[in-house]
Structures are given as C-alpha cells and as structure tokens.
mmCIF file of C-alpha atoms in Angstrom:
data_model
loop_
_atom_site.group_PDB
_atom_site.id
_atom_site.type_symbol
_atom_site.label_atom_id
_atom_site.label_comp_id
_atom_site.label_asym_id
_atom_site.label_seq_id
_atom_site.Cartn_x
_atom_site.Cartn_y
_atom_site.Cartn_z
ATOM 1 C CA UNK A 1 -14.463 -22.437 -27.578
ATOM 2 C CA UNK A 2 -11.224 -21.327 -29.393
ATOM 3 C CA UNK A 3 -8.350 -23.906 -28.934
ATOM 4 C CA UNK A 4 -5.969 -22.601 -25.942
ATOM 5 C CA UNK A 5 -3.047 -21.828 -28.134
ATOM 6 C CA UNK A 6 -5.156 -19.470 -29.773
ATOM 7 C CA UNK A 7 -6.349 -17.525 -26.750
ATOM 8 C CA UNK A 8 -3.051 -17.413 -24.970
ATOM 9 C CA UNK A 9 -1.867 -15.561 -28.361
ATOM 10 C CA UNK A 10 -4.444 -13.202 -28.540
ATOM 11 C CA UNK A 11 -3.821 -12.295 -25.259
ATOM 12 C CA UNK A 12 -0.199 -12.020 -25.823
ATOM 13 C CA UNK A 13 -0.536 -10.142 -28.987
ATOM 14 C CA UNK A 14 -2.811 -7.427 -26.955
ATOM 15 C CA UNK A 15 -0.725 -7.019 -23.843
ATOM 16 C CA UNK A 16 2.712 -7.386 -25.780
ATOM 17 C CA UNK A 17 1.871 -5.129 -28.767
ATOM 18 C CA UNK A 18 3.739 -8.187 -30.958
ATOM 19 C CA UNK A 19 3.244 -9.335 -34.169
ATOM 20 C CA UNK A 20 1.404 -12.512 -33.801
ATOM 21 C CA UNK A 21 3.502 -14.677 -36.271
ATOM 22 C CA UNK A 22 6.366 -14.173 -33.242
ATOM 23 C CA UNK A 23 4.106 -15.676 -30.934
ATOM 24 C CA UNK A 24 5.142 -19.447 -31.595
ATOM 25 C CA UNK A 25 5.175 -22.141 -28.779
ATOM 26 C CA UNK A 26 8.563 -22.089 -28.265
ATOM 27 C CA UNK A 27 9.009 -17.879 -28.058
ATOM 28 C CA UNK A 28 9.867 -16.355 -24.810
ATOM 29 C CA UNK A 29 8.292 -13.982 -23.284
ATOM 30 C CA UNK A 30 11.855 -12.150 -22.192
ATOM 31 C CA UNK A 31 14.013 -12.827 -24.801
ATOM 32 C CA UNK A 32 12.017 -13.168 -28.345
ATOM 33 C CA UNK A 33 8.904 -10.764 -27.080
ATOM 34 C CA UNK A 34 10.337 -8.127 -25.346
ATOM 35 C CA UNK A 35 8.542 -8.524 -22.128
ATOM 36 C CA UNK A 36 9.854 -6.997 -18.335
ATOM 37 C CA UNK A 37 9.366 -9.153 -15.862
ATOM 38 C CA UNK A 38 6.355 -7.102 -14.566
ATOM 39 C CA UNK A 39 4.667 -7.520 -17.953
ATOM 40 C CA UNK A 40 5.154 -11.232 -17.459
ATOM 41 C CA UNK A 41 2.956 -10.648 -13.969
ATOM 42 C CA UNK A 42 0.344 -9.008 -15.586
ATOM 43 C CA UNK A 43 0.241 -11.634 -18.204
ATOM 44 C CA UNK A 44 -0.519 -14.465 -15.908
ATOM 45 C CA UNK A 45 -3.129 -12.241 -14.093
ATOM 46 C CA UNK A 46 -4.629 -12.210 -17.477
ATOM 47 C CA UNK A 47 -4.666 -15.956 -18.316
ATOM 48 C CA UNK A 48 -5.993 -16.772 -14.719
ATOM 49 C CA UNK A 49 -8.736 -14.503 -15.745
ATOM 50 C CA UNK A 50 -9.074 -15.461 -19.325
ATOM 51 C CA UNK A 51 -9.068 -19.424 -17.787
ATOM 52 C CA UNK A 52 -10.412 -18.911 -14.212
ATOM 53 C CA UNK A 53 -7.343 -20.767 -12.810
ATOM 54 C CA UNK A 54 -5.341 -19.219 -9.285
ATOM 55 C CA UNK A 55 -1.711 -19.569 -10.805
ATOM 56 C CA UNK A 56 0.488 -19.469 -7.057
ATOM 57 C CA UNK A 57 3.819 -17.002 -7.313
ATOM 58 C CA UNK A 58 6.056 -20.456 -7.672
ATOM 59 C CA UNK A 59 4.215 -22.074 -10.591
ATOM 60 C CA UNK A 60 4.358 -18.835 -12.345
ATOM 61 C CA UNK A 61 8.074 -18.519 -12.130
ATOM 62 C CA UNK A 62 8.444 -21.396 -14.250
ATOM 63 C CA UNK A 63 6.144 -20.140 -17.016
ATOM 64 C CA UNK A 64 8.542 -18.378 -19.332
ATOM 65 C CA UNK A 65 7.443 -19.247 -22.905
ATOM 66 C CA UNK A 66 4.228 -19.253 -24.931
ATOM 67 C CA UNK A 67 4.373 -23.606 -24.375
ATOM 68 C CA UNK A 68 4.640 -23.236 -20.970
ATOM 69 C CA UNK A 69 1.598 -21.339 -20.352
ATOM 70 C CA UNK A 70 -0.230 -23.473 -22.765
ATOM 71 C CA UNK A 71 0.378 -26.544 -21.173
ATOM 72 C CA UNK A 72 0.093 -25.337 -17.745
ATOM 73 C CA UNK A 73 -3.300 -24.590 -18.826
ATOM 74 C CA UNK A 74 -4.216 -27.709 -20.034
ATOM 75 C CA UNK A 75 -3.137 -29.424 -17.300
ATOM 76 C CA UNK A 76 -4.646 -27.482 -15.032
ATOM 77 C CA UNK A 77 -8.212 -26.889 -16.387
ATOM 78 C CA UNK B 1 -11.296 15.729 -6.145
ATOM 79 C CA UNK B 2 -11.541 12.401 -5.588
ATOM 80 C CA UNK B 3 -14.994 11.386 -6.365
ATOM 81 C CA UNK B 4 -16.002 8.032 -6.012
ATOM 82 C CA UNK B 5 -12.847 6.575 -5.648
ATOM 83 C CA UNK B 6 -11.721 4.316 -3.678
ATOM 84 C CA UNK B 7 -9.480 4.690 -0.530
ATOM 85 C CA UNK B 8 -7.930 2.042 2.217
ATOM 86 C CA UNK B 9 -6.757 3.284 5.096
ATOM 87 C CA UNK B 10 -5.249 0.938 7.473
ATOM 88 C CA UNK B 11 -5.096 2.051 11.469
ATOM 89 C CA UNK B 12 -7.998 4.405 10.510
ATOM 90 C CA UNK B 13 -10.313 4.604 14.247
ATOM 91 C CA UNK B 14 -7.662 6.832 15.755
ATOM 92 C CA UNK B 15 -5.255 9.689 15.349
ATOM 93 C CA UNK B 16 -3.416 10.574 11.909
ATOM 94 C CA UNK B 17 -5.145 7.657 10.243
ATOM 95 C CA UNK B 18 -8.914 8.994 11.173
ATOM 96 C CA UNK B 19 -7.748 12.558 10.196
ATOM 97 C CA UNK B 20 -6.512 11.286 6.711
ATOM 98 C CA UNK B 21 -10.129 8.881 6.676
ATOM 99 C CA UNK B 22 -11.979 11.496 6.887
ATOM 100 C CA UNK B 23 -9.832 14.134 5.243
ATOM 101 C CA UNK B 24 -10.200 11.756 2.161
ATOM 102 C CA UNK B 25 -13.820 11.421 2.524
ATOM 103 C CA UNK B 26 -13.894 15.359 2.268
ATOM 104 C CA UNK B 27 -12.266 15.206 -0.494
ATOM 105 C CA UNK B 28 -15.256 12.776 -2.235
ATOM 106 C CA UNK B 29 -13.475 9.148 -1.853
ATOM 107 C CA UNK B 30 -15.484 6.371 -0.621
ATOM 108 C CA UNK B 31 -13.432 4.955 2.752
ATOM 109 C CA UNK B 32 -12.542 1.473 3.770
ATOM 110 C CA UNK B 33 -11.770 1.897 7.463
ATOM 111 C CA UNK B 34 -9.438 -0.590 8.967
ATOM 112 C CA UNK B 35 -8.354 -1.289 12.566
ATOM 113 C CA UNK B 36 -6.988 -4.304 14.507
ATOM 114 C CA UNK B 37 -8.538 -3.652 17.879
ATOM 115 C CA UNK B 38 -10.747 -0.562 18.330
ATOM 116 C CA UNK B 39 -14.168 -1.915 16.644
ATOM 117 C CA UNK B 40 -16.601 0.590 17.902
ATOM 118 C CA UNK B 41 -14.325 3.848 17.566
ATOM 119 C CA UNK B 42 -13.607 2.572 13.987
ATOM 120 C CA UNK B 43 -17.352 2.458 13.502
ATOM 121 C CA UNK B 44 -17.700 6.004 14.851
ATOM 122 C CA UNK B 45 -15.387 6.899 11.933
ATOM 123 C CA UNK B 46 -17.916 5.053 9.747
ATOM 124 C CA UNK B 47 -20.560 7.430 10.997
ATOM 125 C CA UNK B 48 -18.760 10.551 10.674
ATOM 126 C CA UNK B 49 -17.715 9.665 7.052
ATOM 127 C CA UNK B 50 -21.651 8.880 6.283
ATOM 128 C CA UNK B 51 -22.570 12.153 7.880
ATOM 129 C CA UNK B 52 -20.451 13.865 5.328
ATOM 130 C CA UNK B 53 -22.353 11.598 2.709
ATOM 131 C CA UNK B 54 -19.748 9.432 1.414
ATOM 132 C CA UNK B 55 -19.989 5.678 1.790
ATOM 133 C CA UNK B 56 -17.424 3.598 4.039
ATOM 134 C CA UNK B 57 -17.330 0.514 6.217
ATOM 135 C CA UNK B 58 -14.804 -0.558 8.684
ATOM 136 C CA UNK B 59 -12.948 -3.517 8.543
ATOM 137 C CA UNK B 60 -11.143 -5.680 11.064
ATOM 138 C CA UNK B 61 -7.395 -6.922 9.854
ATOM 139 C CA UNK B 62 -4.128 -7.612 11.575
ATOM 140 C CA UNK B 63 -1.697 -5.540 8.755
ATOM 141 C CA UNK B 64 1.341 -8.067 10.175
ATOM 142 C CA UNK B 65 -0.858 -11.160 8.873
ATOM 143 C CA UNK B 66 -1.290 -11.598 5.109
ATOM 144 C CA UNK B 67 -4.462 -13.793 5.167
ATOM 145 C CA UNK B 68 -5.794 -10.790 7.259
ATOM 146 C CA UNK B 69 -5.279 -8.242 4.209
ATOM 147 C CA UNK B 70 -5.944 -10.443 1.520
ATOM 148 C CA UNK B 71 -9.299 -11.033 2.550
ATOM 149 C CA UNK B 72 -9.714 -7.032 3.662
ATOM 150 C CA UNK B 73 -8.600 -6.237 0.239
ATOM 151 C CA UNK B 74 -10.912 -8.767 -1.275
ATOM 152 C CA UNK B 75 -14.254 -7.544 0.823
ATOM 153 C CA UNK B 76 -13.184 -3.541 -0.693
ATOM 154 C CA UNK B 77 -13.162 -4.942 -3.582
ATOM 155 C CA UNK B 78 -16.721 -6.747 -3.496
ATOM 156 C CA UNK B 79 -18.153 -3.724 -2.028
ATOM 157 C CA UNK B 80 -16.996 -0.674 -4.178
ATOM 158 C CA UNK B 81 -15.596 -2.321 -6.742
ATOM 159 C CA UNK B 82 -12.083 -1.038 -7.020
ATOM 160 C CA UNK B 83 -9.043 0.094 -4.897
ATOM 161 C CA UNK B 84 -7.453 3.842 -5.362
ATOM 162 C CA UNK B 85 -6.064 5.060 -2.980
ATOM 163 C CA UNK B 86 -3.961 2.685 -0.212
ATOM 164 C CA UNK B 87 -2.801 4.674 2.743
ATOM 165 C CA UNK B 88 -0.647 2.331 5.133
ATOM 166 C CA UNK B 89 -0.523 4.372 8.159
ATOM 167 C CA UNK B 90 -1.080 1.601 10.793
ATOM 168 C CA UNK B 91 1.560 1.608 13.319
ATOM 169 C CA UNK B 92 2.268 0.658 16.721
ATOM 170 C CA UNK B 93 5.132 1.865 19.452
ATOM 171 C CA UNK B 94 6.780 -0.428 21.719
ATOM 172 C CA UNK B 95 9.743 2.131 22.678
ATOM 173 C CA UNK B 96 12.812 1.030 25.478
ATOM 174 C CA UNK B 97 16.798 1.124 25.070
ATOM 175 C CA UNK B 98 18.548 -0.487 22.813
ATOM 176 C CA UNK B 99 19.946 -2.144 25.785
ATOM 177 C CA UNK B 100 16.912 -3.140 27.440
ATOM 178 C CA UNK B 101 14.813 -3.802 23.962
ATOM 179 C CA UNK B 102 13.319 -7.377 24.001
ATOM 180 C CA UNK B 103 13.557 -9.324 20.728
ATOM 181 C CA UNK B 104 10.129 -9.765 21.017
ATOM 182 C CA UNK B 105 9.385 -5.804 21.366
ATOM 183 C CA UNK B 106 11.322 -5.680 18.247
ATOM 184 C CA UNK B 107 9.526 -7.881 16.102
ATOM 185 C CA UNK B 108 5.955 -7.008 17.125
ATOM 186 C CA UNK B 109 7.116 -2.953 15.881
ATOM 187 C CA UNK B 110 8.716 -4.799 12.502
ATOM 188 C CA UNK B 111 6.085 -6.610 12.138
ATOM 189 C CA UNK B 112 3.102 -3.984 11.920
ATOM 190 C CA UNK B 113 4.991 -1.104 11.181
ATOM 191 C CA UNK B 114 7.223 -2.754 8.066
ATOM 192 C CA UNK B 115 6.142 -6.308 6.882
ATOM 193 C CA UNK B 116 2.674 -4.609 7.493
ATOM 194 C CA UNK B 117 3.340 -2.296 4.268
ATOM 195 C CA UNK B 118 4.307 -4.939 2.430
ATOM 196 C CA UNK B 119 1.445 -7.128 2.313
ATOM 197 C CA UNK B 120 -0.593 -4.238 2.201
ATOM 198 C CA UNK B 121 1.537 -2.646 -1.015
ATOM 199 C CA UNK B 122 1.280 -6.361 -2.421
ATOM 200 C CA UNK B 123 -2.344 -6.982 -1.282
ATOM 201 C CA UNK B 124 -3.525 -4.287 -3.724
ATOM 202 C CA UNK B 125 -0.701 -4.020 -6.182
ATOM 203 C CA UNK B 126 -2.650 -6.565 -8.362
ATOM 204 C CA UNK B 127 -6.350 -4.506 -8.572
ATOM 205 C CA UNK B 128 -4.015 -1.180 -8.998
ATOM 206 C CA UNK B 129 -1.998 -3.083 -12.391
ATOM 207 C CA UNK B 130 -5.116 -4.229 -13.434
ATOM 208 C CA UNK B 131 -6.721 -0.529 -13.038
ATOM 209 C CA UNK B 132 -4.040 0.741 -14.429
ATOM 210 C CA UNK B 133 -3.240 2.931 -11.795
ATOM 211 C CA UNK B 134 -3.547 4.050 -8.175
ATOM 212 C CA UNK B 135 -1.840 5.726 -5.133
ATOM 213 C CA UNK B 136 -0.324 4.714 -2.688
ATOM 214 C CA UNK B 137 0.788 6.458 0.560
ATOM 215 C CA UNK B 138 2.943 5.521 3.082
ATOM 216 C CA UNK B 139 2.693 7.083 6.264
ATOM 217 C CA UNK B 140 6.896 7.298 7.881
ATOM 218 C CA UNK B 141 8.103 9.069 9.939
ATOM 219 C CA UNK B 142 10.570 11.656 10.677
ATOM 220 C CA UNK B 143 12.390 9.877 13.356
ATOM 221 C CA UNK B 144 13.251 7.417 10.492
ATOM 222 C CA UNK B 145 15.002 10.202 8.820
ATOM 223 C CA UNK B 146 16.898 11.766 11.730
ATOM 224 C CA UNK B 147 16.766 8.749 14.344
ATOM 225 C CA UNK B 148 15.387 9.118 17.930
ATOM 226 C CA UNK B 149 16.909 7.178 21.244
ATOM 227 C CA UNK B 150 14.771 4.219 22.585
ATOM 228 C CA UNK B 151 13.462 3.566 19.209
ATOM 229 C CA UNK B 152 15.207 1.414 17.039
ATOM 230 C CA UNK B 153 12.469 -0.682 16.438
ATOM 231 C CA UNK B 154 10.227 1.676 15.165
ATOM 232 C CA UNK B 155 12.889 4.134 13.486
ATOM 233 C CA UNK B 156 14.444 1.092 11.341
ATOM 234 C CA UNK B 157 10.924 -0.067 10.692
ATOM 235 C CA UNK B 158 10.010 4.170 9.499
ATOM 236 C CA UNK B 159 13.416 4.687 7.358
ATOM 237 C CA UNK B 160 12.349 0.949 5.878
ATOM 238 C CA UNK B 161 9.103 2.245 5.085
ATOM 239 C CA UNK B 162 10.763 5.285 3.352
ATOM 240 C CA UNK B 163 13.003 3.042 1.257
ATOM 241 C CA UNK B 164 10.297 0.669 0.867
ATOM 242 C CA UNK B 165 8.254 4.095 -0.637
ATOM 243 C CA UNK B 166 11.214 4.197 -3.259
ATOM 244 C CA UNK B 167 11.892 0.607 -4.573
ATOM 245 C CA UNK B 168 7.690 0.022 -5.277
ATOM 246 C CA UNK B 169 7.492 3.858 -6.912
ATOM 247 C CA UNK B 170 10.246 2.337 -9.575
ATOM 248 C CA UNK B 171 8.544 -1.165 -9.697
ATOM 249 C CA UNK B 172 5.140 0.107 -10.377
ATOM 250 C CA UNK B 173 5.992 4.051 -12.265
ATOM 251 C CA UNK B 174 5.195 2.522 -15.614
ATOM 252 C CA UNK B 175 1.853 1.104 -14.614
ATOM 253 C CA UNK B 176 0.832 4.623 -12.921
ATOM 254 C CA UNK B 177 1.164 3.895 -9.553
ATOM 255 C CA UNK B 178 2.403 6.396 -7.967
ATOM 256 C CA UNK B 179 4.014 5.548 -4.658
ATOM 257 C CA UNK B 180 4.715 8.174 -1.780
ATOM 258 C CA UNK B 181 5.632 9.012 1.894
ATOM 259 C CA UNK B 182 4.764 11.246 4.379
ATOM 260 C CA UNK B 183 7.033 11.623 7.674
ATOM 261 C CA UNK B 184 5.081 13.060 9.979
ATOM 262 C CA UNK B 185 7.187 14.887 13.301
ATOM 263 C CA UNK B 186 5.703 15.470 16.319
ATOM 264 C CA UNK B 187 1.891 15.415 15.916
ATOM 265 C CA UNK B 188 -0.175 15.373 19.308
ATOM 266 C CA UNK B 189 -1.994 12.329 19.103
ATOM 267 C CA UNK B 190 -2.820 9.038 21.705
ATOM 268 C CA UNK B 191 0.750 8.150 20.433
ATOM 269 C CA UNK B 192 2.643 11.483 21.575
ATOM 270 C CA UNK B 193 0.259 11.343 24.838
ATOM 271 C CA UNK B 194 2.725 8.608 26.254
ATOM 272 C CA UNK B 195 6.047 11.096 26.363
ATOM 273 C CA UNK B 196 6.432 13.204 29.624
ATOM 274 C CA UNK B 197 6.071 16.461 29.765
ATOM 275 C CA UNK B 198 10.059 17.093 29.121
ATOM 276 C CA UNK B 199 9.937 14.953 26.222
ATOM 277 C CA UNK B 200 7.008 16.798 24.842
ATOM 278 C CA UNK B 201 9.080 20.195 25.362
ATOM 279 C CA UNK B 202 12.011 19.137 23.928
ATOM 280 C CA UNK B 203 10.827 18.425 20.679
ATOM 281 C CA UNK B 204 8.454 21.574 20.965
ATOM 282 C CA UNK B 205 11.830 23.601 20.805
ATOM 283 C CA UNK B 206 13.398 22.003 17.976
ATOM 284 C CA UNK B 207 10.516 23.227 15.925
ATOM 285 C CA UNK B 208 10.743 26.355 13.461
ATOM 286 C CA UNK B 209 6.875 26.883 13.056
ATOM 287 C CA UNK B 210 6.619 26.909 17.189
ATOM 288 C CA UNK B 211 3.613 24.282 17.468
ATOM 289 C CA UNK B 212 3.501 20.747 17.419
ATOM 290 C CA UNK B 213 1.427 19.393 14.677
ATOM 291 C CA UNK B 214 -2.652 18.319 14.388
ATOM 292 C CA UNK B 215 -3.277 14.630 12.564
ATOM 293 C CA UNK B 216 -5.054 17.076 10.294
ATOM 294 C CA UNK B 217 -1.848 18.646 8.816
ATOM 295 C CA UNK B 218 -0.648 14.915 8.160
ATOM 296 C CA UNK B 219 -4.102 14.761 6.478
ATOM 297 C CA UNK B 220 -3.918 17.504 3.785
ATOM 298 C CA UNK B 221 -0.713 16.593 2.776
ATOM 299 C CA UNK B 222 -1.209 12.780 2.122
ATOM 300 C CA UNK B 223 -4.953 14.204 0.236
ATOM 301 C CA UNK B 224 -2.344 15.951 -2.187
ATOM 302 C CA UNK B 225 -0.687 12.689 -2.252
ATOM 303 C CA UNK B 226 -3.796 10.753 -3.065
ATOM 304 C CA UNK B 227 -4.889 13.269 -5.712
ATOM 305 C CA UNK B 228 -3.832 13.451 -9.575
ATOM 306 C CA UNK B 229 -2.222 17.061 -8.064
ATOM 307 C CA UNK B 230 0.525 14.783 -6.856
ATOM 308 C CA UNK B 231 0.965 12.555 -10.443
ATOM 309 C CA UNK B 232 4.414 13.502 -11.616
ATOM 310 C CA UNK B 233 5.657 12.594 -7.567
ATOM 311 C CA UNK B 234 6.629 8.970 -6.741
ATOM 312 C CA UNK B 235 8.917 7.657 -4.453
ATOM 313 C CA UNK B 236 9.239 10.451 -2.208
ATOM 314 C CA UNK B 237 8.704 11.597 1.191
ATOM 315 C CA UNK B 238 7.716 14.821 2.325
ATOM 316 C CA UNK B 239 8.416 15.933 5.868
ATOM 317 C CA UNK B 240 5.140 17.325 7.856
ATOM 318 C CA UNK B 241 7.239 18.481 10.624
ATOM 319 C CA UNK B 242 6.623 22.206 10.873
ATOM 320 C CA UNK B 243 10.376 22.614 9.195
ATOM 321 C CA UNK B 244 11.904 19.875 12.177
ATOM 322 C CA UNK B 245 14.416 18.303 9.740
ATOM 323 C CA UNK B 246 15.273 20.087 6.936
#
C-alpha cells in the first residue's frame, strides 16, 4: 500500500489539476492550490472514499492543508 | 427523455407530487416515491408507475427530520444506484391570521415546507457532486411571490424556497447541478379542497387563462425542469399559474 502522503497527492493532483511538486505538506488548499471552498468538499468526499473514513462537517473545517489531511488520516485509520 | 435515471420525489402519494411521479415515470425515470403518512396511496403510486413499466418503490420519511432523509437518500441509492432528479414538493398547510397564528402552527409549516428542502437539497447534494451533475426542482409557490392573507407561514416558507432555489443554483452551477422552481397558483388538489366556495371563486377570477390548474400542468413543467431541455436554466422559478402573476 502506497504511503498516505502519496495518495492524498495523487488525489490532489487529479481533482486540483496542480503540478504535483506544489503539493508539499505544508501547501494550502486555498491559498497555494487554487482551490474554492466547494472543491475543498469534494476533496474530503474523495479521501473518505480513497480511506473509508466518515470525516463529520466540523473536523473537515479544520483540514486546510495537504498536512492536515495527512495526519488526520493517520490518526484516524 | 429521461431513461433510467433516477428521480426523488418527496410528498409523492397525492396531488402535484403524484402528477410529477408519474409524469416523470412517463418520461422513462425510475421513481423513488416518498410520503410521511399515506403508506398505501403511496404504494398505489408504486403500482401505477410499474404499470407504465418503470421501476419505483415508496419510501416513508419525515422531510423536517434529517436522519429521516439521510437514510431515504441512502436506500435510493442502494437500490438504483444513483440520484438525478430531486423534486422537493412535500408541503403541508396550517393556514389562520397572523393574529390568531400559533407559534407552533408556524413552525410545523417552516419546518416541512423550508428546513424540509434543505436537508433534502443537502441529503443528495453529495451523490449529485460526485455524479457530476443532477436536477433539482423545487416545488414554490405563487403565493410566495405575491403573498396571500392567513398564510404567513407557508408564504415565508414558499418565497424561502424560491430564494433557497437561487443561492444552491450558484453554489452548485459549476458542478452541473442545475437548481430550479416551480410556483404553482391555484391547482385543484386535496390542498385547494379546504377553501370555500368564495375563496375558490375569487382566485378563479384573477386568472387570465379562465381555469384553475390540474397537478398535471405543474407536472410537465417541472419534466422540462428535470430534463437536459432545461440545462442552461438554474436558479429560477417559473410561474404555472395560468398567467396569475405576471
């Protein structure tokens, strides 16, 4: 199984249309990778499916850069 | 038009929301028939709907309670596999004077008729982004456009609706939902029963085409909303009101 950092950017690089060497831990998704908000949403309805995790509306307000959805992940899995 | 596809309607075993059910099924869409109370007239609808060879099944949720839709909108999912078309057109009256309303009487009509589009709009907005598209049709009401006495319950909950339509059309226009109203006038159904005779007249006279309407004419026109005839419209509402309020 590829290392989570690795499948959080692929699925970042897909649904963002970035280049992946932007896609560090610290980028966010607003400000360095041109997200909307709603892009955000559909983002985390991706990594719940990519990870089979339930992400509630008030965790996912605090996931705002590629690190935070990594180690939400982990620490959720 | 709309084969194999998908459609929810909530408030479907009676009235304008049966017309659209089966106006839809017509049309080739596969029908999810809701209702809160009415079990065996919404499984009538079922049978009609079969008879014209389409699949549907009726399902029993409260639109004012979230859990209610989540798990309606999870069990359409299960069984067809996607979600289309949403048609909120479940509604309830609870009319009196302003002066005489009860806070109560207000709520329950806010409740169903308002917050009841919302959960349903945010029920399936997720399986809509994630098809990359769907419709969604609201069913208003004129009276939230022009206002009627001894409803201010249901009017602010029917002009909410309508601006309701307008905010999710700009939320959701770049992931091709398109998001629509209809605001029906004065259509002769159990609903309309309930005003006397010289309510009924009344409104008959304010009415250019001369007839009050059949659910059926609400039906056609939310069918063009449903359909990909309808894809450069979202946010509006269109009046089905035989030229009432123009």
């Amino acid at each position: 199984m590829a290392d989570v950092l690795d499948r959080v950017k692929n699925i970042i690089v897909e649904r963002l249309d970035v280049d992946e060497s932007k896609v560090t831990e610290n980028a966010s998704f607003k400000d360095d990778l041109e997200a909307d908000s709603l892009d955000v949403v559909e983002l985390v309805m991706e990594l719940e499916d990519e990870f089979d995790l339930e992400i509630s509306d008030e965790d996912a307000e605090k996931i705002n850069t590629v690190g935070d959805a990594v180690n939400y992940i982990n620490s959720n899995q | 038009m709309l084969d194999d596809q998908t459609a929810l309607v909530t408030g479907a075993s009676r009235g304008i929301g049966k017309a659209i059910a089966l106006e839809l099924a017509k049309s080739g869409a596969n029908v999810v028939v809701n209702y809160s109370g009415s079990q065996a007239k919404a499984e009538e609808v079922v049978e009609e709907i079969k008879a014209i060879g389409r699949d549907a099944i009726a399902i029993q949720a409260n639109v004012s309670n979230s859990d209610d839709v989540q798990a309606m909108i999870k069990q359409t999912v299960e069984q067809f596999g996607s979600v289309d078309i949403l048609v909120n057109n479940a509604g309830i009256t609870r009319d009196n004077l302003l002066m005489r309303m009860k806070e109560e009487e207000f709520d329950d009509v806010i409740d169903t008729n308002l917050k009841g589009v919302f959960n349903c709009i945010k029920g399936v907005t997720r399986q809509m982004m994630k098809q990359r598209g769907g419709k969604i049709v609201n069913v208003a009401s004129i009276v939230g456009v022009m206002g009627n006495p001894g409803q201010v319950n249901y009017v602010a909950a029917k002009s909410g609706v309508i601006g309701m339509t307008k905010s999710v059309a700009k939320e959701l226009a770049s992931r091709h939902v398109n998001v629509n109203a209809v605001a029906p006038g004065f259509i002769a159904t159990d609903m309309t029963d309930d005003l006397t005779e010289e309510q009924k007249q009344q409104m008959h006279d304010m009415i250019p085409l001369d007839r009050l309407g059949d659910p059926e004419d609400v039906a056609r026109v939310v069918r063009f909303l449903a359909s990909e005839d309808s894809k450069y419209m979202t946010g509006q509402t269109l009046h089905v009101d035989g030229g009432m309020v123009m």
